[in-house]
Structures are given as structure tokens and as C-alpha cells.
mmCIF file of C-alpha atoms in Angstrom:
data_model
loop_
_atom_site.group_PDB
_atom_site.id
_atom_site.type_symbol
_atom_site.label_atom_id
_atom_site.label_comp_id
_atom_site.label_asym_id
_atom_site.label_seq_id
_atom_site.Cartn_x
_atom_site.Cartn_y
_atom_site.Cartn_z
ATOM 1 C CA UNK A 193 0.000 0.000 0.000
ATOM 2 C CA UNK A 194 1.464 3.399 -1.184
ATOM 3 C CA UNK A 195 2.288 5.882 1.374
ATOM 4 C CA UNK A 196 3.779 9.337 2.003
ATOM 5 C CA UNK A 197 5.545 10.962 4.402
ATOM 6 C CA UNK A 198 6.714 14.627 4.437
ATOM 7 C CA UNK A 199 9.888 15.992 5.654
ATOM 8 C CA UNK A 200 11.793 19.645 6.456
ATOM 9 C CA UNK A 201 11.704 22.170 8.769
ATOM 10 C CA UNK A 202 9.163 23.135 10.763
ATOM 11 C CA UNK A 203 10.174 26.766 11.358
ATOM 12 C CA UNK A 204 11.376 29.037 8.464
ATOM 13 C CA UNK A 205 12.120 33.074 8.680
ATOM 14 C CA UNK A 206 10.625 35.462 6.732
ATOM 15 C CA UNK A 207 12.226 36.102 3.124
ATOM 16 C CA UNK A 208 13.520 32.987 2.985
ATOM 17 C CA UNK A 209 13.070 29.277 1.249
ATOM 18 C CA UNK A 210 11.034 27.210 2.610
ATOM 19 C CA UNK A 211 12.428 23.189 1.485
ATOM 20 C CA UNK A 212 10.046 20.181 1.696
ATOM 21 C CA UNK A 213 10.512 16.536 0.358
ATOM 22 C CA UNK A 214 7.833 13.692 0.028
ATOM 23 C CA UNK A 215 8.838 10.216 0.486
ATOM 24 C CA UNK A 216 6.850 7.451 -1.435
ATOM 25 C CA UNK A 217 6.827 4.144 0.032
ATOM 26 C CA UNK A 218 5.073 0.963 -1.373
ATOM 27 C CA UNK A 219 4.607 1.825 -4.582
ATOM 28 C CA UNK A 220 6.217 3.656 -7.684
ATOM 29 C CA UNK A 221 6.386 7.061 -8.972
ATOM 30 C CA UNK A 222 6.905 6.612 -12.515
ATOM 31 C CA UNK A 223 3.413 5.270 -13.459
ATOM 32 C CA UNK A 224 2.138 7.691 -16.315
ATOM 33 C CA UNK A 225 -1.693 7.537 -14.418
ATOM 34 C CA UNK A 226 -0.162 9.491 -10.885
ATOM 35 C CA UNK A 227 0.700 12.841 -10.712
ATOM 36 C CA UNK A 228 2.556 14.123 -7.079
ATOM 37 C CA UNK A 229 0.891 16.820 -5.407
ATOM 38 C CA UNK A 230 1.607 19.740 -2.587
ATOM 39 C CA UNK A 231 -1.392 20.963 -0.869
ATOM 40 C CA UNK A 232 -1.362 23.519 1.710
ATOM 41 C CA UNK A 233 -4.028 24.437 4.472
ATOM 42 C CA UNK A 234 -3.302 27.413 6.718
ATOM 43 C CA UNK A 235 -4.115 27.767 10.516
ATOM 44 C CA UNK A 236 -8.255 27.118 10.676
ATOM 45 C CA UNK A 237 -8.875 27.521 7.008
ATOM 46 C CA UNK A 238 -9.652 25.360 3.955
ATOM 47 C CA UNK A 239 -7.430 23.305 1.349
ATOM 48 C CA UNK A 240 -5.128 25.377 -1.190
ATOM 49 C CA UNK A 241 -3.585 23.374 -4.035
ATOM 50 C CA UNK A 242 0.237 24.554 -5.050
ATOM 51 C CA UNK A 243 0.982 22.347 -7.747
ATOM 52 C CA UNK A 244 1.525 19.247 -9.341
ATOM 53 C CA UNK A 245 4.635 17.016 -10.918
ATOM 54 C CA UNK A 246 4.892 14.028 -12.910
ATOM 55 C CA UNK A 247 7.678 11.523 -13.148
ATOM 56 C CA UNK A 248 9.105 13.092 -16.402
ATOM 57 C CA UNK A 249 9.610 16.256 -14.297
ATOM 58 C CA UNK A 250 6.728 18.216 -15.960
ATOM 59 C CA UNK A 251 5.448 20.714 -13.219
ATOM 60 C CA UNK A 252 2.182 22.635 -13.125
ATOM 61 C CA UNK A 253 1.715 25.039 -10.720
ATOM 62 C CA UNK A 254 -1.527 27.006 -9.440
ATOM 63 C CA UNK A 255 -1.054 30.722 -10.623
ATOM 64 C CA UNK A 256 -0.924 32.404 -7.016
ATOM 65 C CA UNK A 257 1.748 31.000 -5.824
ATOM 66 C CA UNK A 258 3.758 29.826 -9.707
ATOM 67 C CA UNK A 259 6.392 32.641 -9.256
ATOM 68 C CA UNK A 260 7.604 31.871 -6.037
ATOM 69 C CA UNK A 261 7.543 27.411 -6.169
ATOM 70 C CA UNK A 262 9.617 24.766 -7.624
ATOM 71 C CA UNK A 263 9.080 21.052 -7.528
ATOM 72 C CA UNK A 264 11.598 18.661 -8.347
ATOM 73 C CA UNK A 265 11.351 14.512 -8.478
ATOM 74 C CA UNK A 266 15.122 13.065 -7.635
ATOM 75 C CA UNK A 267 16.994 10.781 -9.595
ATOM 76 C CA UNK A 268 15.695 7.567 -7.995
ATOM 77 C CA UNK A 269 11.738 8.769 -7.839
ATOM 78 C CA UNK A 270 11.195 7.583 -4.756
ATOM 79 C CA UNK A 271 10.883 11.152 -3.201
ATOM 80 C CA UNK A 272 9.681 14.627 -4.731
ATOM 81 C CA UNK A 273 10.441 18.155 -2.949
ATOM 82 C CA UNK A 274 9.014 21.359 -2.638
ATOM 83 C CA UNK A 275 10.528 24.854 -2.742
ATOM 84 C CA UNK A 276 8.898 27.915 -1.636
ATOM 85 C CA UNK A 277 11.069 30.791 -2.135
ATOM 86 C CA UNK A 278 10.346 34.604 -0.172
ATOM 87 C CA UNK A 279 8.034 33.107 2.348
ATOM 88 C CA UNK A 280 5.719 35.577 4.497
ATOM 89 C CA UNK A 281 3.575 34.983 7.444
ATOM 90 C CA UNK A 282 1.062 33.996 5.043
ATOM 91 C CA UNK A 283 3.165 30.684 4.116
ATOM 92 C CA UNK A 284 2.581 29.165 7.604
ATOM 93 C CA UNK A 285 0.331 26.144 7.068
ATOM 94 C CA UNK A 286 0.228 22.102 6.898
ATOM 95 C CA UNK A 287 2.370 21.308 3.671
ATOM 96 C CA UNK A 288 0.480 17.802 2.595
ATOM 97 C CA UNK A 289 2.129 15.369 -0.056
ATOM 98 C CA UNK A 290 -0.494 13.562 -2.049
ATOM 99 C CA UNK A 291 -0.616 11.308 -4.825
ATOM 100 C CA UNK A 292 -3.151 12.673 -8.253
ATOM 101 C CA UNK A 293 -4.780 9.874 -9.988
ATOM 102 C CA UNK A 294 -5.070 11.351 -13.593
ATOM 103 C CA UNK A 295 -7.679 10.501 -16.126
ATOM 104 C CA UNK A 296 -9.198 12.431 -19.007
ATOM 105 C CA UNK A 297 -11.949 14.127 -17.047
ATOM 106 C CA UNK A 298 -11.172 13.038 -13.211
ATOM 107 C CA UNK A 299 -8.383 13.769 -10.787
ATOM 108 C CA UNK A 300 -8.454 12.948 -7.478
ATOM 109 C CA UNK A 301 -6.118 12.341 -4.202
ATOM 110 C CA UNK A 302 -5.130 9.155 -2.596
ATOM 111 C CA UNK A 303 -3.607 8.534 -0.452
ATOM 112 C CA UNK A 304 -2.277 11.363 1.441
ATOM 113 C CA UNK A 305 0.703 12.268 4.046
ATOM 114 C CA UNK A 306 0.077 12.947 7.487
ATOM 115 C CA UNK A 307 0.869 16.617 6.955
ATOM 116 C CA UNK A 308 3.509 18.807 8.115
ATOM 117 C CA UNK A 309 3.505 22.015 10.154
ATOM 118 C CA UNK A 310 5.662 24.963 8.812
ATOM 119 C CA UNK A 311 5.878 28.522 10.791
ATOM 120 C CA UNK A 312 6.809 31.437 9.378
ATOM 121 C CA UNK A 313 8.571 33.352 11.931
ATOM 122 C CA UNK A 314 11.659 35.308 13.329
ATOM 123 C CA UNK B 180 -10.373 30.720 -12.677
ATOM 124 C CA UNK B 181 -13.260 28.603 -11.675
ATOM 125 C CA UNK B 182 -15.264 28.147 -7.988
ATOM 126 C CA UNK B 183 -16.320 25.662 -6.030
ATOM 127 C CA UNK B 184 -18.855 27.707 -3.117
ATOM 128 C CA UNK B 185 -19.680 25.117 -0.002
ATOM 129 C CA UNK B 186 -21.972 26.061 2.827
ATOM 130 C CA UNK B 187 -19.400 26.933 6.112
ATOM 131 C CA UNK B 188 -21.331 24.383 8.019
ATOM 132 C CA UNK B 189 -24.044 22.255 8.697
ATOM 133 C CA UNK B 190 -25.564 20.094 11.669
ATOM 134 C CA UNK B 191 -27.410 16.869 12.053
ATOM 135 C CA UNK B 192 -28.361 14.638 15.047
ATOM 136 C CA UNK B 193 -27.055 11.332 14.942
ATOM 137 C CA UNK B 194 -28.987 8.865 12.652
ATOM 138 C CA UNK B 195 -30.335 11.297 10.487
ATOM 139 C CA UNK B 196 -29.240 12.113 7.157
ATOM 140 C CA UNK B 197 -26.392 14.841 6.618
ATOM 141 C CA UNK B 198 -26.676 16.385 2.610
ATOM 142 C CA UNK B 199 -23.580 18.534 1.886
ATOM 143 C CA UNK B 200 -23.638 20.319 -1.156
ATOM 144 C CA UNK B 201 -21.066 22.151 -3.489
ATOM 145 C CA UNK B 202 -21.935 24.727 -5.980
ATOM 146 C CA UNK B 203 -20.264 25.765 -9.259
ATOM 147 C CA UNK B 204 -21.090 26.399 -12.944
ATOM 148 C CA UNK B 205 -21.668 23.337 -14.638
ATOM 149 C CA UNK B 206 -20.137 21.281 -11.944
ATOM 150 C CA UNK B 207 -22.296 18.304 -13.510
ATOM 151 C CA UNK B 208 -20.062 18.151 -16.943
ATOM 152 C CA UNK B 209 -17.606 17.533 -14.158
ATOM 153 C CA UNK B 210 -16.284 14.796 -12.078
ATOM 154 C CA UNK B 211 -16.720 15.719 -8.564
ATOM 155 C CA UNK B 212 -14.570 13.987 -5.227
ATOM 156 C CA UNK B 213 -15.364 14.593 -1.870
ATOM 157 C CA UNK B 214 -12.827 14.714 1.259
ATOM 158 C CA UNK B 215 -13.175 14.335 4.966
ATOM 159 C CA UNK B 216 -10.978 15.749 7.143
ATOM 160 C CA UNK B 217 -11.412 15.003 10.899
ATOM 161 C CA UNK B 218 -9.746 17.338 13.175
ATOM 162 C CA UNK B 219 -5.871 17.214 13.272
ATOM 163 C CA UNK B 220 -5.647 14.686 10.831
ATOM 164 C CA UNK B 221 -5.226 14.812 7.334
ATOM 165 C CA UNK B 222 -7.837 15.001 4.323
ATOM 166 C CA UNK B 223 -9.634 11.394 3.527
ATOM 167 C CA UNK B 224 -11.059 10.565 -0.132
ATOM 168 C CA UNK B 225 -14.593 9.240 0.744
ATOM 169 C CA UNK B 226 -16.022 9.437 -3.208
ATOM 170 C CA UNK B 227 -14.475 10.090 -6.276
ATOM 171 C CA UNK B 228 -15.798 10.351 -9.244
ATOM 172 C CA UNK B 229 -19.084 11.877 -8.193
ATOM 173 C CA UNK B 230 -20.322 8.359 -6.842
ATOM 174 C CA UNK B 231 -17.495 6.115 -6.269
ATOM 175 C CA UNK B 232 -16.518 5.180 -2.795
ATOM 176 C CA UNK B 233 -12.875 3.861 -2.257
ATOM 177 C CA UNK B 234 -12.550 0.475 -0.727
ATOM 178 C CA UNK B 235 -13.341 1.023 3.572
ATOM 179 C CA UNK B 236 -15.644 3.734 3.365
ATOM 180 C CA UNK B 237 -18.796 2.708 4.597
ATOM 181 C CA UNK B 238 -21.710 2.683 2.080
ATOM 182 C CA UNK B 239 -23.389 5.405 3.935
ATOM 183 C CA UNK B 240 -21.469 7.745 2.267
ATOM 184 C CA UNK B 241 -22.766 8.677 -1.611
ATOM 185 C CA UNK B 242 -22.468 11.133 -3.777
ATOM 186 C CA UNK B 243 -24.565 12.965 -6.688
ATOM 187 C CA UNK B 244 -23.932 15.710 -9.193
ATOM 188 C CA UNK B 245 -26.230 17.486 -11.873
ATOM 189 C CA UNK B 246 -26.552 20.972 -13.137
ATOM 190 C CA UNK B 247 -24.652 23.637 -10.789
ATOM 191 C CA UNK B 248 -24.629 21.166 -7.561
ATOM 192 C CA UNK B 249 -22.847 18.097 -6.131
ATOM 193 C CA UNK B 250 -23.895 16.857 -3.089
ATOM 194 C CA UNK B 251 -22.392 14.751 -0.421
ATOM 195 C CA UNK B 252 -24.626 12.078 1.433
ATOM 196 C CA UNK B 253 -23.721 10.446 4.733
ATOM 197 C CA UNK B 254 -27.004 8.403 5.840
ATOM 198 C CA UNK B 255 -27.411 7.300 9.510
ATOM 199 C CA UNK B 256 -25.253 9.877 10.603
ATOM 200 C CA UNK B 257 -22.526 8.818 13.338
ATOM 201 C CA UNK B 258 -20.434 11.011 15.943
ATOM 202 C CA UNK B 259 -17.443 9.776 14.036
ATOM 203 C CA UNK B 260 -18.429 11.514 11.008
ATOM 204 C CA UNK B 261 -18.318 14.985 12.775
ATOM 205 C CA UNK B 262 -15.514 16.567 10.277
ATOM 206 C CA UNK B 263 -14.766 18.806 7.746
ATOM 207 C CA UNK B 264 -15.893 18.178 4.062
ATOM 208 C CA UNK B 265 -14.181 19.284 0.933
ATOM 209 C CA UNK B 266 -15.151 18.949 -2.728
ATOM 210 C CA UNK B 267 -12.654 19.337 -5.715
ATOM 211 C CA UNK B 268 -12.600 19.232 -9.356
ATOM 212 C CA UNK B 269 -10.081 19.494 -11.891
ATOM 213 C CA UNK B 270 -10.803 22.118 -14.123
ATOM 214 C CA UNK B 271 -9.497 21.653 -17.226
ATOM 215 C CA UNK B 272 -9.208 24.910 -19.211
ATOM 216 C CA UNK B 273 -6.623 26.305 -16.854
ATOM 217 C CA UNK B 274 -5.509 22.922 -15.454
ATOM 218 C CA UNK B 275 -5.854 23.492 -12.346
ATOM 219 C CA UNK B 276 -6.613 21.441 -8.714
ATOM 220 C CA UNK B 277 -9.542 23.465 -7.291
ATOM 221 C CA UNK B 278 -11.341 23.177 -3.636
ATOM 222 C CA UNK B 279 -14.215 23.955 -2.438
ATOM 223 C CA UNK B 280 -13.969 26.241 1.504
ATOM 224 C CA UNK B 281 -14.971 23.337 3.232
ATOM 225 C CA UNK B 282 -18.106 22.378 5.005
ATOM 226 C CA UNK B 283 -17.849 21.778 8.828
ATOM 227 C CA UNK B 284 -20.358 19.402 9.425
ATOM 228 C CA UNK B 285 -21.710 19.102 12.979
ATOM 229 C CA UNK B 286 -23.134 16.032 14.976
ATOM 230 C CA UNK B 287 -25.302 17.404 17.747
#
């Protein structure tokens, strides 16, 4: 059974990058029907996609946040990563890791990571 | 870019029937999935695909979409299902992930 697992610091200061990686256990990341997924959900509010990669490296990104993230698969795709560069208060959230099943028309999530908690601060 | 719109919250005593719905232009030419999240823990897919339920959700949980609404449907409502509830689409012109705010549904 697949599973992910999120990594990095938990505290970042203002103006700078903010580095995440995903593990993926049980299961393989170069399947052309999965896409690998950041989602973010701030202190008592909703779910905020950030973007998407595929094995090939292809990124897409949602338009708020494209100038200021990178995602990157490694070498052995077992583990994708998340940059966020010039973070504000307004970064501090849950990062999630989550795997996209692709089809034509459909894309949904599953399974998920457990989350991680990343503070913004001085 | 396009919107999902969810009511902020909604109640329902236990063994009753719980209807969340999600709002957005046309969601019906769409394929519709449905989240819960319980508090502190991370987001659950409970149906995909407007009607599909993954393997270990319970069958009480179902899922419709036509016209400008989707709807969630947990039957014989439990205390365990007290959570949030999140729609999402993918919409395809601008290929993007998008979420409905979330439904906090109450089990009084």
C-alpha cells in the first residue's frame, strides 16, 4: 500500500526558502496515471492546491503562488520536494504530499501524508 | 479561474441524514470527489468520481452531481463523522486542482 511521508523544517524566517521533500513508500512514482501533489491548508482555514509534478519532471503550478515554487522529483523517484522561495507569514500552514490519480476528465487524491507544520517566523 | 462555493457548516443529530452540497457552474459536466478531514488529521477521499466510494468507506457515504450542484450524502449519521468536508474538481481549461472552503459538518 502506497504511502507518504513529508519531511523539512518546521520553522522558516521570513524572506527565505522554505524546502520540503515527500517520500513514497510501497509503490512507484513513474506510473504515467499518478501525478505528485503539494497541498497547503493554513491555521483554521480550507485546502489550497500549489501544484503538481509528474515523473518526467513536468510541473504545473496554481497561478498564485507559480512565481515563487519549484518542484523537483530526484533521480531515484522515490521522493519529490518542494521549494517555496520569499516566504511571508502567510506561508505558515500544513504542507500535505499527495498522490493525483489522472484521467481524461477526473483527478483525485489518494492517499495522502500525514501533513507537516511549517511557521513562518523570526 | 473557476469556484467551487460550499456552505461553512451544517448540523445533524445522529442517525439522520447529513446532505452537503457544493456549488459551481456546470459542476455536472464535471467529475466531482469529496474529502473528509477530521480534526488534526489529514484530508480522507470518501467518493471520487461523483459516486465512487474507495474500498473502507462505509456505504453510507454517496455522492450525486447534476446541473450547478454536487452533493455529499452520509445516511445514519454517526459522531465519528463529525468533520470537515471538501469537494474538488479538476478544471481543465486552466488545469488546475480546485477546492471547495470546506463544510464543517456538525453532529449534535
Amino acid at each position: 500500500q502506497l504511502q507518504l511521508q513529508e519531511s523539512g523544517p518546521g520553522l522558516v524566517k521570513p524572506s527565505e526558502t522554505l524546502s520540503l521533500t515527500c517520500s513514497v513508500s510501497g509503490g512507484s512514482m513513474s506510473s504515467t496515471l499518478y501525478y505528485w501533489d503539494w497541498i497547503r491548508q493554513p491555521p483554521g482555514k480550507g485546502l489550497e492546491w500549489i501544484g503538481s509534478l509528474y515523473y518526467d519532471g513536468t510541473t504545473y503550478y496554481n497561478p498564485s503562488l507559480k512565481s515563487r515554487v519549484t518542484m523537483f522529483v530526484d533521480t531515484s523517484k522515490i521522493q519529490f520536494s518542494l521549494e517555496v522561495s520569499s516566504v511571508t507569514a502567510a506561508d505558515t500552514a500544513v504542507y500535505y504530499c499527495a498522490r493525483r490519480v489522472s484521467g481524461d476528465t477526473w483527478n483525485w487524491f489518494d492517499p495522502w501524508g500525514q501533513g507537516v507544520v511549517v511557521t513562518v517566523a523570526s | 479561474s473557476y469556484v467551487l462555493t460550499q456552505p461553512p457548516s451544517e448540523s445533524v443529530a445522529p442517525g439522520q441524514t447529513a446532505r452537503i452540497t457544493c456549488w459551481g457552474n456546470y459542476i455536472g459536466a464535471k467529475s466531482v470527489h469529496w474529502y473528509q478531514q477530521r480534526p488534526g488529521q489529514a484530508p480522507v477521499l470518501v467518493v471520487y468520481d461523483d459516486t465512487d466510494r474507495p474500498s473502507g468507506i462505509p456505504e453510507r457515504f454517496s455522492g450525486s452531481n447534476s446541473g450547478n450542484k454536487a452533493t455529499l450524502t452520509i445516511s445514519r449519521v454517526e459522531a465519528g463523522d463529525e468533520a470537515d468536508y471538501y469537494c474538488q474538481v479538476w478544471d481543465s481549461s486552466s488545469d488546475q486542482v480546485v477546492f471547495g472552503g470546506g463544510t464543517k459538518l456538525t453532529v449534535l
